[in-house]
Coordinates of C-alpha atoms and ligand atoms in Angstrom, one line a residue:
X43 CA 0.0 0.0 0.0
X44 CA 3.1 2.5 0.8
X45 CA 3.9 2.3 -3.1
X46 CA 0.3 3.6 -3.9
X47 CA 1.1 6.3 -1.1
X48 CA 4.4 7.1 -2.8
X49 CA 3.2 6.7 -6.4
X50 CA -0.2 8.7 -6.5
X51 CA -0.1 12.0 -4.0
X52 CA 0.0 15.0 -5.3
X53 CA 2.7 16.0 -3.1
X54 CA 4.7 14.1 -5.2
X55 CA 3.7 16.0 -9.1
X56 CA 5.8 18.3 -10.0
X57 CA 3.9 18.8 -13.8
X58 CA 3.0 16.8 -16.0
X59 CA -0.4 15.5 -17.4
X60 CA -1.4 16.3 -13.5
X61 CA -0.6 20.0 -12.9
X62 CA -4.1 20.8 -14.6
X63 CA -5.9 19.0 -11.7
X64 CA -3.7 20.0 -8.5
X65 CA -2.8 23.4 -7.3
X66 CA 0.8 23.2 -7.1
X67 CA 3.1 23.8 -4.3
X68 CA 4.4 27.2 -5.4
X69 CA 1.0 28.6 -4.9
X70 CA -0.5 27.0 -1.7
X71 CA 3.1 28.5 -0.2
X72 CA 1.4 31.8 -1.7
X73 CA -1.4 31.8 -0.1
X74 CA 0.2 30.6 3.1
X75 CA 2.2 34.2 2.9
X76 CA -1.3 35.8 2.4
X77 CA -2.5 34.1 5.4
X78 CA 0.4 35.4 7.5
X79 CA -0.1 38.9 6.3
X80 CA -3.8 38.4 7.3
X81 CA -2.7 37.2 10.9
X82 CA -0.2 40.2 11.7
X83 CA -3.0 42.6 10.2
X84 CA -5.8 41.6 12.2
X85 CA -3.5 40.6 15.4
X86 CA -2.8 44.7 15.0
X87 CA -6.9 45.7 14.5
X88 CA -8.2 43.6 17.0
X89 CA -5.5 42.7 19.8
X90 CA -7.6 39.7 20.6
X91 CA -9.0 37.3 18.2
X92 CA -11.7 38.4 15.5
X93 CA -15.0 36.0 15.4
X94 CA -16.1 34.7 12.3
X95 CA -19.6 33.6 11.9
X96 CA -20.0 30.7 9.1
X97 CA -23.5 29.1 7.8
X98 CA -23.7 26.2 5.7
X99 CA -26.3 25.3 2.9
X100 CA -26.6 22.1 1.0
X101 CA -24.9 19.0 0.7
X102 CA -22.3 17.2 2.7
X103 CA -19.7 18.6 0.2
X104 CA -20.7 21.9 1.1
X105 CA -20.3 21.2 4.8
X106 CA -17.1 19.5 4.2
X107 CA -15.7 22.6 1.6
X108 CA -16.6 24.9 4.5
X109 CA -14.4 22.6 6.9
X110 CA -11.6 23.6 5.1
X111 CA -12.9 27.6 4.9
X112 CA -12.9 27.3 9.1
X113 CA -9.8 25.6 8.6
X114 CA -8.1 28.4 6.8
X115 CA -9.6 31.3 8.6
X116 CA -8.4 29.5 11.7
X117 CA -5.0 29.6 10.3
X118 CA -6.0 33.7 9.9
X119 CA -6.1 34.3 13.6
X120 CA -10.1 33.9 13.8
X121 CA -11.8 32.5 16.7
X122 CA -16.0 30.9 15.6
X123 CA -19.0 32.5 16.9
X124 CA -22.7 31.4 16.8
X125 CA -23.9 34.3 16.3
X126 CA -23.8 36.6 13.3
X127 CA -24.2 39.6 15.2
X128 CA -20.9 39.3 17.2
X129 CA -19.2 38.6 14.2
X130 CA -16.2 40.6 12.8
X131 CA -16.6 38.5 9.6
X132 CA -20.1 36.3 8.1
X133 CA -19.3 33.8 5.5
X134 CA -22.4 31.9 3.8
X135 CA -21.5 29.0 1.7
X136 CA -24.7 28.3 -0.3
X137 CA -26.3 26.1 -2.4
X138 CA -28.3 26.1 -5.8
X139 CA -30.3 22.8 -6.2
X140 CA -33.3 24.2 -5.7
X141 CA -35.2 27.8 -5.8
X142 CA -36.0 27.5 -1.9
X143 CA -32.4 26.6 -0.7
X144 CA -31.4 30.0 -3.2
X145 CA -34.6 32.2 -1.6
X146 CA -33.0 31.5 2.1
X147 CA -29.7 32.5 1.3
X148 CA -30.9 35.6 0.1
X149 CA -33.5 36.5 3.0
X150 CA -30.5 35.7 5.0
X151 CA -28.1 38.1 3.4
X152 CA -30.8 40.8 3.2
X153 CA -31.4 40.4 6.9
X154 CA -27.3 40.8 7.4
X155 CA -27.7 44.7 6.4
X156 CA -28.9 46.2 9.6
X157 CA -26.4 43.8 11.3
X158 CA -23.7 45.4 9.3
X159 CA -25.1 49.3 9.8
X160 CA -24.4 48.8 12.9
X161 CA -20.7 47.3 12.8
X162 CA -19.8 48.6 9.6
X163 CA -15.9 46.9 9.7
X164 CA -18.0 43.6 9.4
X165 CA -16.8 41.4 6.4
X166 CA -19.5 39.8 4.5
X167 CA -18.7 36.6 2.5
X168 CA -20.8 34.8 0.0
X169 CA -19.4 31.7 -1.3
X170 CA -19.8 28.3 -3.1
X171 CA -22.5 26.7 -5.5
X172 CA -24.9 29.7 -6.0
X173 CA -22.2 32.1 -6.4
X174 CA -20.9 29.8 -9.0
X175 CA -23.8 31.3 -11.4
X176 CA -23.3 34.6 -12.8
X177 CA -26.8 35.8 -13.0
X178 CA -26.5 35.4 -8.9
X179 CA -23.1 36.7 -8.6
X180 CA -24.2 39.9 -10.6
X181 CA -27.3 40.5 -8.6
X182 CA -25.0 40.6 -5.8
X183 CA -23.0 42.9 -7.3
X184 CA -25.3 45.3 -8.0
X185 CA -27.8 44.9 -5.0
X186 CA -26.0 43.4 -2.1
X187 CA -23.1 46.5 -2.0
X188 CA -22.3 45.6 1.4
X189 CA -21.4 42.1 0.7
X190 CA -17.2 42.7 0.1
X191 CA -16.2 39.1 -1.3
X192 CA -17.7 36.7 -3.1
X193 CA -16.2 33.4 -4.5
X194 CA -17.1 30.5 -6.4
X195 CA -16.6 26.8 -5.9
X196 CA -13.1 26.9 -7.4
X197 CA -11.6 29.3 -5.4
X198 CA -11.7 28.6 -1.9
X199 CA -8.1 27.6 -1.6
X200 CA -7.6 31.9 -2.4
X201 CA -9.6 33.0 0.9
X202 CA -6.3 34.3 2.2
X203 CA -5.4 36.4 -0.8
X204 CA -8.9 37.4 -1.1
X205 CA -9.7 38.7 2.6
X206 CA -6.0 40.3 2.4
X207 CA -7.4 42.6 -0.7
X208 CA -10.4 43.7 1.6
X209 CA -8.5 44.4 4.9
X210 CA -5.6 46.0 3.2
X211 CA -7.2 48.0 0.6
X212 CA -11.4 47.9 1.2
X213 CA -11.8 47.0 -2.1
X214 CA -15.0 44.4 -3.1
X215 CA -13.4 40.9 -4.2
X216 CA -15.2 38.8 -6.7
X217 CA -14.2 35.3 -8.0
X218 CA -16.1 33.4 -10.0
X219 CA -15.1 32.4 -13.1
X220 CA -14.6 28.5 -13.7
X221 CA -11.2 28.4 -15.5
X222 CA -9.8 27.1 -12.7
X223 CA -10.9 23.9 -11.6
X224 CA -8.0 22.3 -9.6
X225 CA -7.8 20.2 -6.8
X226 CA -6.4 22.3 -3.9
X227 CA -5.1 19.5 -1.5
X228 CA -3.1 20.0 1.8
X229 CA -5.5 22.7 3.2
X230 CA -5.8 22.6 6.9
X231 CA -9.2 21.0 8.1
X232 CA -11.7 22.6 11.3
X233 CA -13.7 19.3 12.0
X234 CA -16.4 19.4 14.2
X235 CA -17.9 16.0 14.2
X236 CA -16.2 14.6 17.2
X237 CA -16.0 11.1 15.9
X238 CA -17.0 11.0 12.4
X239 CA -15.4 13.1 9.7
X240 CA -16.3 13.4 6.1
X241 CA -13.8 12.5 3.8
X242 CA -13.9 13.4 -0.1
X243 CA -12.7 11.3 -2.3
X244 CA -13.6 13.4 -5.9
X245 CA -15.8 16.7 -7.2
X246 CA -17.6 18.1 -9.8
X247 CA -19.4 16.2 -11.9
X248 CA -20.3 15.4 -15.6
X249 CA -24.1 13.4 -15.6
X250 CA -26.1 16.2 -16.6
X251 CA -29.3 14.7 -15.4
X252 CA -31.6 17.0 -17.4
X253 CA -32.9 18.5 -14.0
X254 CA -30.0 19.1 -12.3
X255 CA -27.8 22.5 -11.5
X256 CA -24.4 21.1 -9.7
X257 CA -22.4 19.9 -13.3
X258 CA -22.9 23.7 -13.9
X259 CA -21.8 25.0 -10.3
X260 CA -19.4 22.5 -9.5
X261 CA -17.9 21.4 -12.9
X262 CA -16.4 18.5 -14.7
X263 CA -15.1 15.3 -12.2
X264 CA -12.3 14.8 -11.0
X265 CA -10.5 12.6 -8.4
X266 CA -8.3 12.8 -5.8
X267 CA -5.0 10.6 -6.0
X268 CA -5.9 7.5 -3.7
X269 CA -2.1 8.4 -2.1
X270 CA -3.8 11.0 -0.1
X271 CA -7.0 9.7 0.5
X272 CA -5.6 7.2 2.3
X273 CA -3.2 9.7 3.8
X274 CA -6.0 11.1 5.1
X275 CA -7.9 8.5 6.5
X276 CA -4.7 6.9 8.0
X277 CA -4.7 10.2 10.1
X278 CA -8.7 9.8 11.2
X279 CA -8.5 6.6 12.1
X280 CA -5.3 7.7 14.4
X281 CA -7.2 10.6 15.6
X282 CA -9.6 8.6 17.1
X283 CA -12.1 8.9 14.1
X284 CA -14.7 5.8 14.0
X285 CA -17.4 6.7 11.4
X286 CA -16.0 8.0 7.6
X287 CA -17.7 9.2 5.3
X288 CA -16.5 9.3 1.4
X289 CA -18.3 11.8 -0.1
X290 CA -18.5 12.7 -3.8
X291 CA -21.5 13.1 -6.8
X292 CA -21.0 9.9 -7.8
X293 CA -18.2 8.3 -5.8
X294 CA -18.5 5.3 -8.3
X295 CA -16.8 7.1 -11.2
X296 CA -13.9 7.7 -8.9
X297 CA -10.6 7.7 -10.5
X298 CA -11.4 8.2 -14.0
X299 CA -9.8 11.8 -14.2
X300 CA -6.8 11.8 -13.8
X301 CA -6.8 8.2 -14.2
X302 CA -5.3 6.9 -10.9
X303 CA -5.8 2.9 -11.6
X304 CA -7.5 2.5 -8.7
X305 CA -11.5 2.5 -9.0
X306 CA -14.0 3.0 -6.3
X307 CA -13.9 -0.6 -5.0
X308 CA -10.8 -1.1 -5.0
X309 CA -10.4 2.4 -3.1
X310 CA -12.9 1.1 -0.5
X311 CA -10.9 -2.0 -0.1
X312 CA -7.5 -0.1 0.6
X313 CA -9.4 1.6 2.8
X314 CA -11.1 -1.7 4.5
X315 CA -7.2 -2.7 5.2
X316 CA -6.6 0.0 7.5
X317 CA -6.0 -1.5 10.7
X318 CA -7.9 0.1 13.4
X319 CA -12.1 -0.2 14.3
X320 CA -13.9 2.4 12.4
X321 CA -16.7 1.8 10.0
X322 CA -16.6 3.6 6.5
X323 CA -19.9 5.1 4.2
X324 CA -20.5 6.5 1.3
X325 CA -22.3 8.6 -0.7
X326 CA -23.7 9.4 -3.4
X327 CA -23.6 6.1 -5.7
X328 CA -25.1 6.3 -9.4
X329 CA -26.9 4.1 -10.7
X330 CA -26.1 3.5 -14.2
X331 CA -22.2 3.2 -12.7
X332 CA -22.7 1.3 -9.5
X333 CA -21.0 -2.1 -10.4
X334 CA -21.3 -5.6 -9.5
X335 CA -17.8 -5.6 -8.5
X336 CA -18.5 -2.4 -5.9
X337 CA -21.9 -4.6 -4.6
X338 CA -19.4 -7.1 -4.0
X339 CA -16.4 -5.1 -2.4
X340 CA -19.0 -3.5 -0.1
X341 CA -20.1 -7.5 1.2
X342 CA -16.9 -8.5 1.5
X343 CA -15.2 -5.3 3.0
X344 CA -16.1 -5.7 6.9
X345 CA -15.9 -2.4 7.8
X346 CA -17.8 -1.1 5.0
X347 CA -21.6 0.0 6.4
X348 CA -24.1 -1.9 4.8
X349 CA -25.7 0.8 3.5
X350 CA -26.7 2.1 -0.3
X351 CA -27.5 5.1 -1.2
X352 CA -28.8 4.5 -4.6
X353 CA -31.0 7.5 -5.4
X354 CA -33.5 6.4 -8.3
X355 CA -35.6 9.8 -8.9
X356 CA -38.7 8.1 -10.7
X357 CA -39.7 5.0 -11.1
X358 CA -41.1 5.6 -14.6
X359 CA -38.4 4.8 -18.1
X360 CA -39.8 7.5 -19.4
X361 CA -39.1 10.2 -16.9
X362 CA -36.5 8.4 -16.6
X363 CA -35.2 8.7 -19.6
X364 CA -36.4 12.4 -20.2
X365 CA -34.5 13.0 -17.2
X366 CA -31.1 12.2 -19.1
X367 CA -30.3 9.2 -15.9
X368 CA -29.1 6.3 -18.7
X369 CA -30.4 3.3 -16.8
X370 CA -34.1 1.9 -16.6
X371 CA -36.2 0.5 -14.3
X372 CA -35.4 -2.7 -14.6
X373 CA -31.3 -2.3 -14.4
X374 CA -32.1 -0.3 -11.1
X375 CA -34.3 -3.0 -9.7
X376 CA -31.9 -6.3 -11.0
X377 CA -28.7 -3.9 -8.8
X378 CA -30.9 -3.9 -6.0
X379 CA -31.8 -7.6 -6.3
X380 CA -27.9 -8.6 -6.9
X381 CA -26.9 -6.3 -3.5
X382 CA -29.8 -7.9 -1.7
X383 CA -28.9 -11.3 -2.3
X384 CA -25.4 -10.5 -0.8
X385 CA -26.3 -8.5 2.1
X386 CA -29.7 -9.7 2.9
X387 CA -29.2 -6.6 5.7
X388 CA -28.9 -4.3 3.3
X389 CA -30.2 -1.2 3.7
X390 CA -31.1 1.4 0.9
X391 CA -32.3 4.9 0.9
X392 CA -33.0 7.0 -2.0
X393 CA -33.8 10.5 -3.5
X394 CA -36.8 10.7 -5.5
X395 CA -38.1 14.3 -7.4
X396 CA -41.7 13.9 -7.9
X397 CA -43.5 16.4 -10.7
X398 CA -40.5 16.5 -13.3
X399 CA -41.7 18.5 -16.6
X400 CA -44.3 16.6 -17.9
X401 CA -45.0 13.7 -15.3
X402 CA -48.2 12.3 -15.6
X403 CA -50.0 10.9 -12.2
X404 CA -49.5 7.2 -14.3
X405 CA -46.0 8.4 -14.4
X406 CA -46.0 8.5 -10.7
X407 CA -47.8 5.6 -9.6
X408 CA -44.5 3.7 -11.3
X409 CA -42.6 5.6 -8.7
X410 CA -44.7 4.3 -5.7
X411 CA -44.4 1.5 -7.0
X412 CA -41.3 1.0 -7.6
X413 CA -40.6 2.2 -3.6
X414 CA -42.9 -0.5 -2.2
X415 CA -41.1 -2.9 -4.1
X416 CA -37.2 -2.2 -2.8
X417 CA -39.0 -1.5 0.3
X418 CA -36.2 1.9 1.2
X419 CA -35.2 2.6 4.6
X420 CA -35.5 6.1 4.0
X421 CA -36.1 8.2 1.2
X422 CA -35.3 12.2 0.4
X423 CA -38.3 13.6 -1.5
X424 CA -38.6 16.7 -4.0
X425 CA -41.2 18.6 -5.5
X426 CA -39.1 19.4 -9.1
X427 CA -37.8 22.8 -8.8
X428 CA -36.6 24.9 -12.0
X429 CA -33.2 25.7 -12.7
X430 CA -32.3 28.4 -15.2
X431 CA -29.7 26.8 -17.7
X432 CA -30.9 23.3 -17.4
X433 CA -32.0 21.3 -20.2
X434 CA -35.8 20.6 -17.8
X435 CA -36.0 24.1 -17.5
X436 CA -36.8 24.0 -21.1
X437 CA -39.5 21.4 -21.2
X438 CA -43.1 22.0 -20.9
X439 CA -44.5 21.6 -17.4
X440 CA -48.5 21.6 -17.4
X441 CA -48.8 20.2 -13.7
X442 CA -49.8 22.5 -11.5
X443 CA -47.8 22.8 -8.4
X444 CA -51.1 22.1 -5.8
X445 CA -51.2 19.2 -7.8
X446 CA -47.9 18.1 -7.3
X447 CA -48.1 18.6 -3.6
X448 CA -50.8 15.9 -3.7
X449 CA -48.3 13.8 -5.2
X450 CA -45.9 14.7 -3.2
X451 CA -48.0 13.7 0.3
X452 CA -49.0 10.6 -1.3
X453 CA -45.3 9.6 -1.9
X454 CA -44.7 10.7 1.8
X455 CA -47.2 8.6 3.1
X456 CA -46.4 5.3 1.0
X457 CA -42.7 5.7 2.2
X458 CA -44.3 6.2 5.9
X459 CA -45.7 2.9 5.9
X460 CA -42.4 1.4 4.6
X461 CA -40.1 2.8 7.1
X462 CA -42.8 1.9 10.2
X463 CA -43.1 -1.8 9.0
X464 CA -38.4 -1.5 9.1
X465 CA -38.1 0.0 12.4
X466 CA -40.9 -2.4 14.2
X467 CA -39.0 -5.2 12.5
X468 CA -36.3 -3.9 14.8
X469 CA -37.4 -4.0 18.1
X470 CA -35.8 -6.5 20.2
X471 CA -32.7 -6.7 18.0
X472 CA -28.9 -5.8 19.1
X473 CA -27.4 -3.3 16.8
X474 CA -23.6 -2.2 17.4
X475 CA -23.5 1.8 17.5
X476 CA -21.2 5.1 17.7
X477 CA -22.4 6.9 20.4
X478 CA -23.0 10.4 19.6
X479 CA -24.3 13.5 21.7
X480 CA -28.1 14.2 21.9
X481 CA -30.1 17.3 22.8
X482 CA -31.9 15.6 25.1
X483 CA -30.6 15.4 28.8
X484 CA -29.2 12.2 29.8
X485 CA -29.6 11.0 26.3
X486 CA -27.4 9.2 23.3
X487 CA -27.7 8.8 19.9
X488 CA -26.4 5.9 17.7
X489 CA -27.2 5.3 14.1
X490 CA -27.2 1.7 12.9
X491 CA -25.1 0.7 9.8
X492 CA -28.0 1.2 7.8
X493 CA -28.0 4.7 9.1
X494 CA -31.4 4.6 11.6
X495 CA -31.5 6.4 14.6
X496 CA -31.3 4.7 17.8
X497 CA -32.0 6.7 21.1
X498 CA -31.1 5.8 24.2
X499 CA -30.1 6.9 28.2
X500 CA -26.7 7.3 28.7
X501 CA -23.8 9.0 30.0
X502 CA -21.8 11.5 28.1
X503 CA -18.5 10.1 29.2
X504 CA -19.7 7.0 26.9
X505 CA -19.5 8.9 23.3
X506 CA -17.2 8.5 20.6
X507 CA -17.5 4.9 21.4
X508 CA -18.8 1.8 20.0
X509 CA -21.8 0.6 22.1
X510 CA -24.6 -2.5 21.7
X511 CA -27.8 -1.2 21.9
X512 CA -30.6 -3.3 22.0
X513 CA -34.0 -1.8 20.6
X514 CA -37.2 -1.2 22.9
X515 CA -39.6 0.4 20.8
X516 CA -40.4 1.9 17.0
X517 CA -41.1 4.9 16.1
X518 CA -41.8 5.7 12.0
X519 CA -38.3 6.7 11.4
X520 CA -35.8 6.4 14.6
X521 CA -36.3 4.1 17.8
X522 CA -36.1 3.7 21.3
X523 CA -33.2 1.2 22.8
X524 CA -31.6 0.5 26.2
X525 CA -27.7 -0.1 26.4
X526 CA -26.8 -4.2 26.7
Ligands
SAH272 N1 -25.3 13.4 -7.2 C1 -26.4 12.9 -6.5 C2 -27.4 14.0 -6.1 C3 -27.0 15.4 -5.9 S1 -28.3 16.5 -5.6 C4 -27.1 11.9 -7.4 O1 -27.0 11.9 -8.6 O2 -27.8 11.2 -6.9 C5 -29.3 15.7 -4.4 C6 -30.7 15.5 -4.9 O3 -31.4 16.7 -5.1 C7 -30.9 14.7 -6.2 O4 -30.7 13.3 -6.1 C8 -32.3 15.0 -6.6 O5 -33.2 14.1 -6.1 C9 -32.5 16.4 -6.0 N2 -32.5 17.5 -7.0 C10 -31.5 17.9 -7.8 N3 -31.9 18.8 -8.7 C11 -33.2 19.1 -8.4 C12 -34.2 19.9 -8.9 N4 -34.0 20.7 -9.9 N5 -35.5 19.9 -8.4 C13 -35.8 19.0 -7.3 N6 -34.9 18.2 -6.8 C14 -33.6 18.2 -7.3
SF4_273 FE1 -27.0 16.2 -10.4 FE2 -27.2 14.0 -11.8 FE3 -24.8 14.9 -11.2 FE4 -26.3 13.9 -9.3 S1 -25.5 12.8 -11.0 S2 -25.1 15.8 -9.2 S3 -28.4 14.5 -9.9 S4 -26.3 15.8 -12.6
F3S274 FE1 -26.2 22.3 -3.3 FE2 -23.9 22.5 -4.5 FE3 -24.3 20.4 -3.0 S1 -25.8 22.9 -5.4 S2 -26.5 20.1 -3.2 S3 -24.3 22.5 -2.3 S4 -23.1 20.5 -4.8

């Protein structure tokens, strides 16, 4: 395994077919003298450390892209507040999948004005997928004057040079253009998740499901070198981390571009081999790439969770197909047959968009269908939103959206019914858990490899540890256990 370590880091490229998807070391040491300038500048405004107030929309990437934001302004000199109103500096890294997660970010800017009449050093920062489209970026522009950076989803590694622009000479900084699409590895990392740490293994991506914004926001795929992903997960697991998520679009075109030889199972199996007892996820799998050959590394790989996220969208070929997602009903159903007749245990959530231009209610009915035959553990539901730019946004869409509400609450239900029947089967069972802080007093959380909730009394001393847990009572979607 050291030879893959040795061969396939991007520590070790110094040009080559791989400059164009790494940063290279002459310019992270660039920003690293931006961040020190930052430091002694702010270390002179504010004697103590300045707070820095960052909100996270969207997906685990974005939460894990804003680990490494905290990570850098860390490096800065700021200290993290919970409260945007005691903030020196408000960073919002946003999302564009759909209109509603766009309409909060902007109420939430708009209500950052008054905030920032008041404290008018404050530095506002907009960043990530929504920036990433130049109608929003330019709205900003022109309305939002009191934002003073904003940045897109390729340039987060140039915080430092960017915030050093606004503190040393005031002036608005905004970076959005796609050209440059490189891997930035070797940033430093503000985790947060106690025991469990996400852990990407590749961006962008290049599916162009007919619906879909992110290809646009987040560009074409591309991998990091298995060298330091395992790098990195040697480190978790020696930190102490026990629950590691791989995150990525489609995690199962990993290691196309650049081509590393090393594909997603036999990345999960490297990772299987580090010694230690941690359990490893993953998400988000594709369909139309999700192999035999991954089914089976995930069966025979003891630490991986046995859990797939498949997400199917409709269970119609025709949406299907109008929804550009290159497999059919049946292929979908025969993967989920072949992984069930491995891991009879398996469990498999999904992500379903219900209303997609031009759906008919017969159109539907294949999709609650389809979910009362695989029987999910959990599904994420949508009401199809439209995104400027997309090939969907395009298409006639006669349904109203009342309509598709209807739909949308008959999907809920179905799926209701599913998940109750699961979690009763449960009760009585031992399940093996990480025990993870709860709200409630006196209480701990687990989630079982197939990624339900189990609740249950315990002391706080007891988390970040494995635990059996032995299940008391269903609810629909989490349960009720007692330790063994
Ligand atoms: N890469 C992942 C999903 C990323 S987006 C995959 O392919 O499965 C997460 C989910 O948001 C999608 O699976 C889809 O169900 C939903 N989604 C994406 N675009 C949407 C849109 N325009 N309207 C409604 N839901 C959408
Ligand atoms: Fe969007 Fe499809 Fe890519 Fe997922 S695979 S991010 S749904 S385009
Ligand atoms: Fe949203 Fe961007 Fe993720 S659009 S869902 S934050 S990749």
């Amino acid at each position: 395994m050291d030879t893959l370590i040795d061969k396939f880091s991007a520590e070790n490229i110094s040009g080559g077919e791989l400059k164009k998807y790494f940063i290279m070391p002459q310019e992270r040491t660039a920003q690293e003298e931006f961040c020190d300038k930052v430091r002694t500048l702010l270390s002179s405004r504010f004697g103590g450390s300045p707070k820095a107030f960052v909100h996270t929309y969207g997906c685990q990437g974005n939460v894990s892209d804003s680990e490494k934001i905290k990570g850098q302004l860390l490096k800065m000199g700021y200290t993290f507040t919970s409260s945007p109103e005691d903030a020196d500096l408000v960073l919002f890294n946003t999302c564009a999948v759909r209109e509603h997660a766009e309409d909060r970010v902007l109420g939430n800017v708009g209500a950052l004005k008054p905030i920032k009449e008041k404290n008018r050093d404050m530095i506002i920062i907009l960043c990530g997928c929504m920036m990433q489209q130049k109608h929003i970026s330019e709205r900003i522009k022109k309305s939002y004057p009191y934002v003073n950076i904003v940045f897109g989803t390729f340039a987060m590694h140039r915080l430092p040079e960017m915030l050093y622009t606004v503190l040393s000479r005031g002036k608005r900084v905004f970076l959005t253009e796609e050209s440059d699409s490189r891997i930035a590895e070797g940033l430093p990392v503000c985790r947060d998740r106690g025991a469990k740490a996400w852990l990407p293994i590749m961006y962008g991506c290049n599916n162009f499901c007919s619906y879909c914004i992110v290809p646009y926001v987040r560009g074409r795929e591309r991998s990091r070198l298995p060298g330091d992903i395992i790098k990195e997960a040697k480190e978790l697991v020696s930190q102490g981390v026990k629950d590691i998520t791989l995150l990525g679009q489609n995690v199962n075109s990993y290691g196309k571009n650049p081509d590393c030889s090393v594909n997603f199972a036999a990345l999960l199996r490297e990772i299987n081999n580090i010694p230690g007892d941690f359990i490893i996820r993953f998400m988000t799998s594709h369909p139309k790439d999700c192999t035999r050959e991954l089914i089976e590394a995930m069966a025979q790989c003891e630490k991986v969770a046995k859990h797939l996220h498949l997400p199917v969208q409709s269970g119609s070929d025709r949406i299907l197909s109008l929804m550009n997602r290159k497999y059919t009903r049946e292929e979908y159903l025969d993967l989920i047959k072949y992984a069930k007749s491995l891991m009879p245990e398996l469990s498999i959530t999904s992500d379903i968009i219900v209303g997609f231009p031009g759906e008919t209610y017969e159109d539907f009915k294949e999709t609650v269908s389809l979910i009362k035959e695989v029987e999910y553990t959990s599904l994420f539901t949508f009401i199809y939103s439209r995104r400027e730019g997309t090939k969907a946004a395009e298409m006639e869409d006669p349904v109203p959206y009342s309509e598709k509400s209807k739909w949308f609450k008959e999907l809920c239900d179905t799926q209701e019914e599913i998940a109750s029947k699961r979690t009763a089967s449960m009760v009585g069972k031992t399940y093996r858990v990480l025990a993870e802080p709860n709200e409630k007093e006196g209480i701990l959380s687990g989630r079982t490899q197939g990624n339900i909730i189990i609740e249950f009394p315990g002391d706080e001393s007891l988390t970040g540890q494995f635990l059996n847990v032995r299940v008391t009572k269903a609810l629909t979607w989490i349960l009720c256990g007692e330790l063994c």
